Coordinates of C-alpha atoms and ligand atoms in Angstrom, one line a residue:
M5 CA -0.8 -21.2 -14.1
R6 CA 0.8 -22.0 -17.5
L7 CA 2.6 -19.1 -19.0
S8 CA 1.4 -20.2 -22.5
R9 CA -2.2 -19.5 -21.3
Y10 CA -1.4 -16.4 -19.2
F11 CA -2.0 -12.8 -20.2
L12 CA 1.5 -11.4 -19.5
P13 CA 2.3 -8.7 -22.0
I14 CA 6.0 -8.3 -21.4
L15 CA 7.7 -5.3 -23.1
K16 CA 11.2 -5.9 -24.5
E17 CA 12.1 -2.2 -24.8
N18 CA 12.3 0.3 -22.0
P19 CA 9.1 2.5 -22.3
R20 CA 10.2 6.1 -23.0
E21 CA 7.5 7.7 -20.9
A22 CA 8.7 6.1 -17.7
D23 CA 11.1 8.2 -15.6
I24 CA 11.5 6.0 -12.5
V25 CA 12.4 2.4 -12.2
S26 CA 9.2 1.2 -10.6
H27 CA 7.1 2.7 -13.5
R28 CA 9.5 1.2 -16.0
L29 CA 9.4 -2.2 -14.5
M30 CA 5.7 -2.3 -13.9
L31 CA 5.1 -1.5 -17.6
R32 CA 7.8 -3.9 -18.8
A33 CA 6.5 -6.8 -16.6
G34 CA 3.0 -6.3 -18.0
M35 CA 1.5 -5.4 -14.6
I36 CA -0.2 -2.2 -15.6
R37 CA -1.3 -0.3 -18.8
Q38 CA -1.7 3.4 -18.9
Q39 CA -5.2 4.4 -20.2
A40 CA -5.0 8.2 -19.9
A41 CA -2.9 10.7 -18.0
G42 CA -2.6 9.3 -14.5
S43 CA -5.0 6.5 -15.1
F44 CA -4.0 2.8 -15.2
S45 CA -5.6 -0.6 -15.8
W46 CA -4.2 -3.4 -13.7
L47 CA -3.3 -6.5 -15.7
P48 CA -3.3 -10.1 -14.3
L49 CA 0.3 -10.0 -12.8
G50 CA -0.3 -6.6 -11.3
M51 CA -3.7 -7.7 -10.0
R52 CA -2.2 -10.6 -8.1
V53 CA 0.2 -8.2 -6.3
L54 CA -2.6 -5.7 -5.6
D55 CA -4.7 -8.5 -4.1
K56 CA -1.9 -9.6 -1.8
V57 CA -1.2 -6.1 -0.6
N58 CA -4.8 -5.5 0.0
R59 CA -5.1 -8.7 2.0
I60 CA -2.3 -7.7 4.3
I61 CA -3.8 -4.2 4.7
R62 CA -7.2 -5.7 5.6
E63 CA -5.7 -8.2 8.1
E64 CA -3.9 -5.4 9.9
Q65 CA -6.9 -3.1 9.9
N66 CA -9.1 -5.8 11.2
R67 CA -6.6 -6.8 13.8
A68 CA -6.5 -3.2 15.1
G69 CA -10.3 -3.2 15.4
A70 CA -11.4 -1.4 12.2
Q71 CA -14.3 -2.8 10.2
E72 CA -14.6 -3.0 6.5
I73 CA -17.3 -1.3 4.5
L74 CA -17.5 -0.1 0.9
M75 CA -18.7 3.4 0.0
P76 CA -19.4 4.6 -3.6
T77 CA -16.9 6.5 -5.7
I78 CA -19.4 9.1 -6.9
Q79 CA -20.6 11.4 -4.1
S80 CA -23.3 14.1 -3.8
A81 CA -22.0 17.7 -3.6
E82 CA -24.6 18.3 -0.9
L83 CA -22.5 16.5 1.7
W84 CA -19.5 18.5 0.9
R85 CA -21.4 21.7 1.1
E86 CA -22.3 20.7 4.7
S87 CA -18.6 20.5 5.7
G88 CA -17.7 23.5 3.7
R89 CA -15.1 21.6 1.6
Y90 CA -17.1 21.7 -1.7
D91 CA -15.7 25.2 -2.3
D92 CA -12.4 24.8 -0.5
Y93 CA -11.2 21.7 -2.4
G94 CA -10.3 23.4 -5.6
K95 CA -9.4 22.0 -9.0
E96 CA -8.1 18.6 -7.7
M97 CA -11.8 17.6 -7.3
L98 CA -13.5 16.2 -10.4
R99 CA -16.9 17.8 -10.4
I100 CA -19.7 16.1 -12.4
K101 CA -23.4 16.8 -13.1
D102 CA -25.9 14.1 -13.4
R103 CA -28.9 14.1 -15.9
H104 CA -30.9 16.2 -13.4
E105 CA -28.2 18.8 -13.3
R106 CA -27.4 17.8 -9.7
D107 CA -23.8 18.5 -8.6
M108 CA -21.8 15.3 -8.0
L109 CA -18.2 14.6 -7.6
Y110 CA -15.8 11.7 -7.9
G111 CA -14.6 11.2 -4.3
P112 CA -11.0 12.3 -3.6
T113 CA -11.5 11.1 0.0
N114 CA -14.6 10.1 2.2
E115 CA -14.7 12.1 5.5
E116 CA -18.1 13.6 4.7
M117 CA -19.7 10.4 3.5
V118 CA -18.6 8.3 6.4
T119 CA -19.6 11.0 8.8
D120 CA -23.1 10.9 7.2
I121 CA -23.2 7.1 7.8
F122 CA -22.2 7.6 11.4
R123 CA -24.7 10.3 12.2
S124 CA -27.5 8.3 10.7
Y125 CA -27.1 5.4 13.1
V126 CA -24.9 6.0 16.2
R127 CA -26.5 7.8 19.1
S128 CA -24.6 6.7 22.3
Y129 CA -21.0 6.7 23.6
K130 CA -21.6 3.0 24.3
D131 CA -21.3 2.3 20.6
L132 CA -17.8 3.8 20.6
P133 CA -15.0 3.4 19.7
L134 CA -15.9 2.8 16.0
N135 CA -13.5 2.7 13.1
L136 CA -14.8 2.1 9.6
Y137 CA -12.6 1.6 6.5
H138 CA -12.9 0.8 2.9
I139 CA -10.6 0.1 -0.1
Q140 CA -11.9 2.1 -3.0
W141 CA -10.8 4.1 -6.0
K142 CA -10.2 7.8 -5.6
F143 CA -9.8 10.5 -8.2
R144 CA -7.7 13.6 -7.7
D145 CA -7.0 15.8 -10.7
E146 CA -3.3 16.2 -9.8
V147 CA -1.6 19.1 -11.6
R148 CA 1.3 16.8 -12.5
P149 CA 0.4 13.1 -12.5
R150 CA 3.7 11.3 -12.8
F151 CA 5.8 8.3 -12.0
G152 CA 3.0 5.9 -13.1
V153 CA 0.9 4.7 -10.2
M154 CA 3.1 6.5 -7.7
R155 CA 1.3 9.8 -8.4
S156 CA -1.7 9.1 -10.5
R157 CA -5.1 10.8 -10.9
E158 CA -7.2 7.6 -10.3
F159 CA -5.7 5.5 -7.5
L160 CA -6.7 3.0 -4.9
M161 CA -6.9 4.1 -1.3
K162 CA -7.5 2.3 2.0
D163 CA -9.1 5.0 4.1
A164 CA -10.2 4.4 7.6
Y165 CA -12.2 6.8 9.8
S166 CA -12.4 6.7 13.6
F167 CA -15.1 8.0 15.9
D168 CA -14.6 8.6 19.6
L169 CA -16.3 10.4 22.5
D170 CA -13.4 12.6 23.3
Y171 CA -9.8 13.5 22.5
E172 CA -8.4 10.8 24.8
G173 CA -10.4 8.1 22.9
A174 CA -9.5 9.6 19.6
R175 CA -5.8 9.6 20.5
A176 CA -6.0 5.9 21.4
A177 CA -7.7 5.2 18.0
Y178 CA -4.9 7.2 16.3
N179 CA -2.3 5.2 18.1
R180 CA -3.9 1.9 17.1
M181 CA -3.8 2.9 13.4
F182 CA -0.2 4.1 13.9
V183 CA 0.9 0.6 15.1
A184 CA -1.2 -1.1 12.4
Y185 CA 0.7 0.9 9.8
L186 CA 4.1 -0.1 11.2
R187 CA 3.0 -3.7 10.9
T188 CA 1.4 -3.4 7.5
F189 CA 4.5 -1.8 5.9
E190 CA 6.8 -4.3 7.5
R191 CA 4.7 -7.2 6.2
V192 CA 5.0 -5.9 2.6
G193 CA 8.8 -5.9 3.1
L194 CA 9.3 -2.2 3.7
K195 CA 10.9 -0.2 6.4
S196 CA 8.6 2.8 7.1
I197 CA 9.4 5.8 9.2
P198 CA 6.6 7.8 10.7
M199 CA 7.2 11.6 10.4
R200 CA 5.3 14.6 11.8
A201 CA 3.4 16.0 8.8
D202 CA 1.3 18.9 7.5
T203 CA -2.4 18.2 7.4
G204 CA -3.3 20.0 4.1
P205 CA -6.9 19.8 2.8
I206 CA -7.9 17.0 5.3
G207 CA -7.2 19.4 8.2
G208 CA -6.6 18.8 11.9
D209 CA -3.7 19.3 14.4
L210 CA -2.0 15.9 14.6
S211 CA -0.7 14.0 11.6
H212 CA 2.0 11.5 10.6
E213 CA 3.2 10.5 7.2
F214 CA 4.7 7.0 6.8
I215 CA 7.7 7.4 4.6
I216 CA 9.8 4.8 2.8
L217 CA 13.3 5.8 2.1
A218 CA 14.1 5.8 -1.7
D219 CA 16.3 7.9 -3.9
T220 CA 13.4 8.6 -6.2
G221 CA 11.1 9.8 -3.4
E222 CA 9.3 13.1 -4.0
S223 CA 9.9 14.5 -0.5
A224 CA 13.2 15.4 1.2
V225 CA 13.2 13.8 4.7
F226 CA 15.4 14.2 7.8
C227 CA 15.6 11.5 10.5
H228 CA 17.7 9.9 13.2
R229 CA 19.5 6.7 12.2
D230 CA 17.9 5.1 15.3
F231 CA 14.8 4.4 13.2
L232 CA 16.7 1.9 11.1
D233 CA 17.1 -0.4 14.2
L234 CA 13.7 0.1 15.8
K235 CA 11.7 -3.2 16.1
V236 CA 8.2 -3.4 14.7
P237 CA 5.7 -5.0 17.1
G238 CA 4.8 -8.7 16.3
E239 CA 1.3 -10.0 15.6
D240 CA 0.7 -10.7 19.3
V241 CA 0.6 -6.9 19.9
D242 CA -2.5 -6.2 22.2
F243 CA -4.6 -3.5 20.5
S244 CA -6.9 -3.5 23.5
D245 CA -4.1 -2.2 25.8
D246 CA -4.1 1.6 25.2
A247 CA -1.1 2.2 27.4
A248 CA 1.0 -0.5 25.6
I249 CA 0.0 0.9 22.2
A250 CA 0.8 4.4 23.3
G251 CA 4.2 3.2 24.5
I252 CA 5.0 1.8 21.0
V253 CA 3.9 5.1 19.5
R254 CA 6.2 7.0 21.9
E255 CA 9.1 4.8 21.0
W256 CA 8.5 5.5 17.3
T257 CA 8.0 9.2 17.7
T258 CA 10.9 10.1 20.0
P259 CA 13.9 10.2 17.6
Y260 CA 13.9 13.2 15.2
A261 CA 12.0 12.7 11.9
A262 CA 10.4 15.2 9.7
T263 CA 9.5 15.9 6.1
E264 CA 10.8 19.1 4.4
E265 CA 7.6 21.1 5.3
M266 CA 7.9 20.3 9.0
H267 CA 11.7 20.3 9.2
D268 CA 13.1 22.2 12.2
E269 CA 16.8 23.2 11.8
A270 CA 17.2 24.0 15.5
L271 CA 16.1 20.5 16.5
W272 CA 18.0 18.9 13.7
S273 CA 21.3 20.5 14.8
G274 CA 20.7 18.8 18.2
V275 CA 21.1 15.4 16.4
D276 CA 24.6 14.1 16.4
E277 CA 26.1 14.6 12.9
G278 CA 26.9 10.9 12.6
E279 CA 23.4 9.9 13.5
R280 CA 21.7 12.2 10.9
L281 CA 20.0 10.7 7.9
A282 CA 19.0 13.2 5.2
A283 CA 17.4 11.3 2.4
R284 CA 14.5 11.2 0.0
G285 CA 11.3 9.4 0.8
I286 CA 8.0 8.2 -0.6
E287 CA 4.8 8.8 1.4
V288 CA 2.9 5.5 1.5
G289 CA 0.5 6.3 4.4
H290 CA -0.8 9.3 6.1
I291 CA -2.8 9.5 9.3
F292 CA -4.8 12.5 10.7
H293 CA -6.5 13.5 14.0
F294 CA -8.9 16.3 13.3
G295 CA -11.3 16.2 16.2
E296 CA -14.6 17.9 15.4
K297 CA -13.7 19.4 12.0
Y298 CA -16.4 17.3 10.3
S299 CA -18.6 16.1 13.2
K300 CA -19.5 19.6 14.2
P301 CA -20.7 21.1 10.9
M302 CA -22.4 17.8 10.0
G303 CA -24.0 17.2 13.4
A304 CA -22.4 13.9 14.2
R305 CA -22.9 13.6 18.0
V306 CA -23.5 11.0 20.7
T307 CA -24.9 11.1 24.2
G308 CA -22.0 10.8 26.7
P309 CA -22.0 9.2 30.1
D310 CA -22.9 12.6 31.5
G311 CA -26.2 12.5 29.6
K312 CA -25.1 15.4 27.4
D313 CA -24.6 15.5 23.6
H314 CA -21.0 15.5 22.4
F315 CA -19.7 16.0 18.9
V316 CA -17.5 13.0 18.2
S317 CA -13.8 13.3 17.9
M318 CA -12.5 11.9 14.6
G319 CA -9.4 10.9 12.7
S320 CA -8.7 9.5 9.2
Y321 CA -6.1 7.1 8.1
G322 CA -5.0 6.5 4.5
I323 CA -2.7 4.0 2.7
G324 CA -2.4 4.0 -1.1
P325 CA -2.1 0.3 -2.1
T326 CA -1.3 1.2 -5.7
R327 CA 1.4 3.7 -4.7
L328 CA 2.7 1.2 -2.2
I329 CA 3.3 -1.4 -4.9
A330 CA 5.5 1.1 -6.8
A331 CA 7.3 1.9 -3.5
I332 CA 8.0 -1.8 -2.9
I333 CA 9.6 -2.0 -6.4
E334 CA 11.6 1.1 -5.8
A335 CA 13.0 -0.5 -2.7
S336 CA 13.4 -4.0 -4.1
H337 CA 14.8 -4.5 -7.6
D338 CA 18.1 -5.0 -9.5
E339 CA 19.3 -4.4 -13.0
A340 CA 17.4 -7.5 -14.3
G341 CA 14.0 -6.6 -12.9
I342 CA 11.8 -6.7 -9.8
V343 CA 12.7 -8.7 -6.7
W344 CA 9.4 -9.3 -4.9
P345 CA 9.3 -9.8 -1.2
Q346 CA 7.7 -13.2 -0.7
S347 CA 4.6 -11.8 1.1
V348 CA 3.4 -9.9 -2.0
A349 CA 4.9 -11.8 -4.9
P350 CA 2.4 -12.5 -7.6
F351 CA 3.5 -16.2 -7.7
D352 CA 5.8 -18.0 -5.3
A353 CA 7.9 -19.6 -8.0
A354 CA 8.6 -19.7 -11.7
L355 CA 8.9 -23.2 -13.1
I356 CA 11.2 -23.0 -16.1
N357 CA 11.1 -25.8 -18.7
M358 CA 14.3 -25.2 -20.7
K359 CA 13.2 -27.6 -23.4
A360 CA 9.5 -27.7 -23.8
G361 CA 8.4 -30.5 -26.1
D362 CA 11.1 -32.8 -24.8
A363 CA 9.2 -35.7 -23.3
A364 CA 11.5 -36.1 -20.3
C365 CA 11.5 -32.3 -19.5
D366 CA 7.8 -32.0 -19.9
G367 CA 7.2 -35.1 -17.7
A368 CA 9.5 -33.8 -15.0
C369 CA 7.9 -30.3 -15.1
D370 CA 4.3 -31.7 -15.0
A371 CA 5.2 -33.7 -11.9
L372 CA 6.9 -30.7 -10.3
Y373 CA 4.0 -28.4 -11.1
A374 CA 1.6 -30.8 -9.4
A375 CA 3.9 -31.3 -6.4
L376 CA 4.5 -27.6 -5.8
G377 CA 0.8 -26.9 -6.1
A378 CA 0.1 -29.6 -3.6
A379 CA 2.7 -28.0 -1.2
G380 CA 0.6 -24.9 -1.3
L381 CA 2.8 -22.9 -3.7
D382 CA 1.5 -20.7 -6.4
V383 CA 3.6 -21.5 -9.5
L384 CA 3.9 -19.8 -12.9
Y385 CA 5.0 -22.6 -15.3
D386 CA 6.9 -21.4 -18.3
D387 CA 5.9 -24.1 -20.8
T388 CA 6.4 -21.8 -23.8
D389 CA 8.8 -22.7 -26.7
Q390 CA 11.0 -19.6 -26.1
R391 CA 14.8 -20.0 -25.8
P392 CA 16.1 -20.6 -22.3
G393 CA 17.8 -17.1 -22.3
A394 CA 14.5 -15.4 -22.9
K395 CA 12.8 -17.5 -20.2
F396 CA 15.4 -16.5 -17.7
A397 CA 15.1 -12.9 -18.6
T398 CA 11.3 -13.0 -18.2
A399 CA 11.6 -14.8 -14.8
D400 CA 14.2 -12.3 -13.6
L401 CA 12.1 -9.4 -14.8
I402 CA 8.8 -10.4 -13.1
G403 CA 10.8 -11.2 -10.0
L404 CA 9.2 -14.2 -8.4
P405 CA 11.2 -15.3 -5.3
W406 CA 12.2 -18.7 -6.6
Q407 CA 13.0 -20.1 -10.0
V408 CA 12.9 -23.9 -10.5
I409 CA 14.9 -24.7 -13.6
V410 CA 14.4 -28.0 -15.4
G411 CA 16.7 -28.9 -18.3
P412 CA 17.6 -32.2 -20.2
R413 CA 20.9 -32.8 -18.4
G414 CA 19.4 -32.2 -14.9
V415 CA 16.4 -34.4 -15.6
E416 CA 18.8 -37.2 -16.7
A417 CA 20.5 -36.8 -13.3
G418 CA 17.1 -36.6 -11.6
E419 CA 17.6 -33.0 -10.5
A420 CA 16.3 -29.5 -10.9
E421 CA 18.0 -26.3 -10.1
I422 CA 16.5 -23.8 -7.6
K423 CA 17.5 -20.2 -8.0
D424 CA 16.9 -17.6 -5.3
R425 CA 15.9 -14.5 -7.2
R426 CA 17.3 -12.1 -4.5
T427 CA 20.7 -13.6 -4.1
G428 CA 21.1 -15.3 -7.5
E429 CA 22.3 -18.5 -5.7
R430 CA 21.6 -21.7 -7.5
V431 CA 21.5 -25.2 -6.0
A432 CA 20.8 -28.5 -7.6
V433 CA 18.1 -30.5 -5.8
P434 CA 16.7 -34.0 -6.4
L435 CA 13.4 -33.6 -8.3
G436 CA 11.5 -35.3 -5.5
E437 CA 12.7 -32.8 -2.9
V438 CA 12.0 -29.5 -4.7
A439 CA 8.5 -29.1 -3.3
A440 CA 9.6 -29.8 0.3
R441 CA 12.6 -27.4 -0.1
L442 CA 10.3 -24.5 -1.2
G443 CA 7.1 -25.3 0.7
G444 CA 6.8 -22.8 3.6
T445 CA 10.3 -21.4 3.3
P446 CA 10.2 -17.7 2.5
A447 CA 13.1 -16.8 0.3
D448 CA 13.6 -13.5 2.2
G449 CA 12.1 -14.1 5.6
T450 CA 9.3 -11.5 5.2
P451 CA 6.9 -12.3 8.1
A452 CA 3.7 -14.2 7.0
Ligands
5CA232 N1 -8.6 11.1 4.0 C1 -7.2 11.1 4.2 C2 -6.8 9.8 5.0 S1 -7.8 8.5 4.7 C3 -6.4 11.2 2.9 O1 -7.0 11.4 1.9 N2 -5.1 11.2 3.1 S2 -4.0 11.4 1.9 O2 -4.4 12.5 1.1 O3 -2.7 11.6 2.6 O4 -3.9 10.1 1.0 C4 -3.7 8.9 1.7 C5 -2.7 8.1 0.9 O5 -3.2 7.9 -0.5 C6 -1.4 8.7 0.7 O6 -0.6 8.4 1.8 C7 -0.9 7.9 -0.5 O7 -0.3 6.7 -0.2 C8 -2.1 7.7 -1.4 N3 -2.2 8.8 -2.4 C9 -2.6 10.1 -2.3 N4 -2.5 10.7 -3.5 C10 -2.1 9.8 -4.4 C11 -1.9 9.8 -5.8 N5 -2.1 10.9 -6.5 N6 -1.5 8.6 -6.4 C12 -1.4 7.5 -5.7 N7 -1.6 7.4 -4.4 C13 -1.9 8.5 -3.7

């Protein structure tokens, strides 16, 4: 992509409405535009990151056995009356009437709708386990939308819903999502810590929040330092082996970890003082087991091996991809701008032509652009007539893992400079070797 043709509305000044660094940088880098309180458009650069994050989420959901569907954003109030949540949900739910005066709502979550799909088709335990997910916009009329896409009113959610014959099956389904979440967050470059959590309006008796440690996090969190060294399972993890998956969950739930609401001073005082980590965190995922809370009132049942009807045991599993992107930036930036983990970077490299219009520089850049593309790299080519200083500032701000810098002196020597955005290290490399140098070498080692 040539920058001269790319819609990248960079802001020079720090936007005054932004209180935290991720919001500030997302606005400055032209990733998002605020449309109303807590509502944002995603511009091309932001959209690329969102696509990459969603792809990783999908891969890990699919690997763990979940199947993708897509449910509507607007739901009928009837379904919510069946579960009893229409009256319970309160002001966070945006209620709408259609032209026939029928009560509708903009979905804040989809337990009811997916339970309706399930009960319409599934009759036998032989069709279980089943886990259906979608990635869809949600609306919650938050009292205090703030921090940009971190706590917005309209936001994207990956929500998965599992259906099993009994508690044991549902617990195995919960464990699979637990492990899928560990992998998902690691792949986007984050260290996540699962913490026992309150279930709130979703309900149920077992729940974990996946928390990213960050000073700007909304929740106070308390955990054992051991979490910092725990190893996330690799892509060869066997999701069909319930015992192995349960073992991983055990390992990740044994050291003390709790959010403020669930914090237990007595247990905390049992943790060695030097091992205690009291910090702030961002909730990027939340998983719930709630058994028959929806299946019973909505009549979602299957025939079991005993020939009898059983209400299915359910769970739901959420990740906010839009919030996740803000969390990645909170965890990975410096004073010059964003520092993208390779796995979610909007482009792999910036190609910076220091003297656009100079025949030798233009020629070298065109050749590099073609070679990098052929090596499978996604390149944003800064072919504009801006001064080099402004180009460097833009490249640092938007945070692509590599910068390939081409200037008249270098070209004369047959070289370009490669800068690693994270470390700031620069090396001169022969023009013909740049593509080989960057092709397939993550700047930061995030797993593919
Ligand atoms: N039905 C369940 C799980 S699918 C559910 O709704 N869970 S939730 O309420 O915890 O939300 C799931 C995830 O959505 C959260 O972990 C968070 O990452 C994201 N999320 C929730 N509220 C917002 C918000 N206001 N802005 C941005 N992301 C949000």
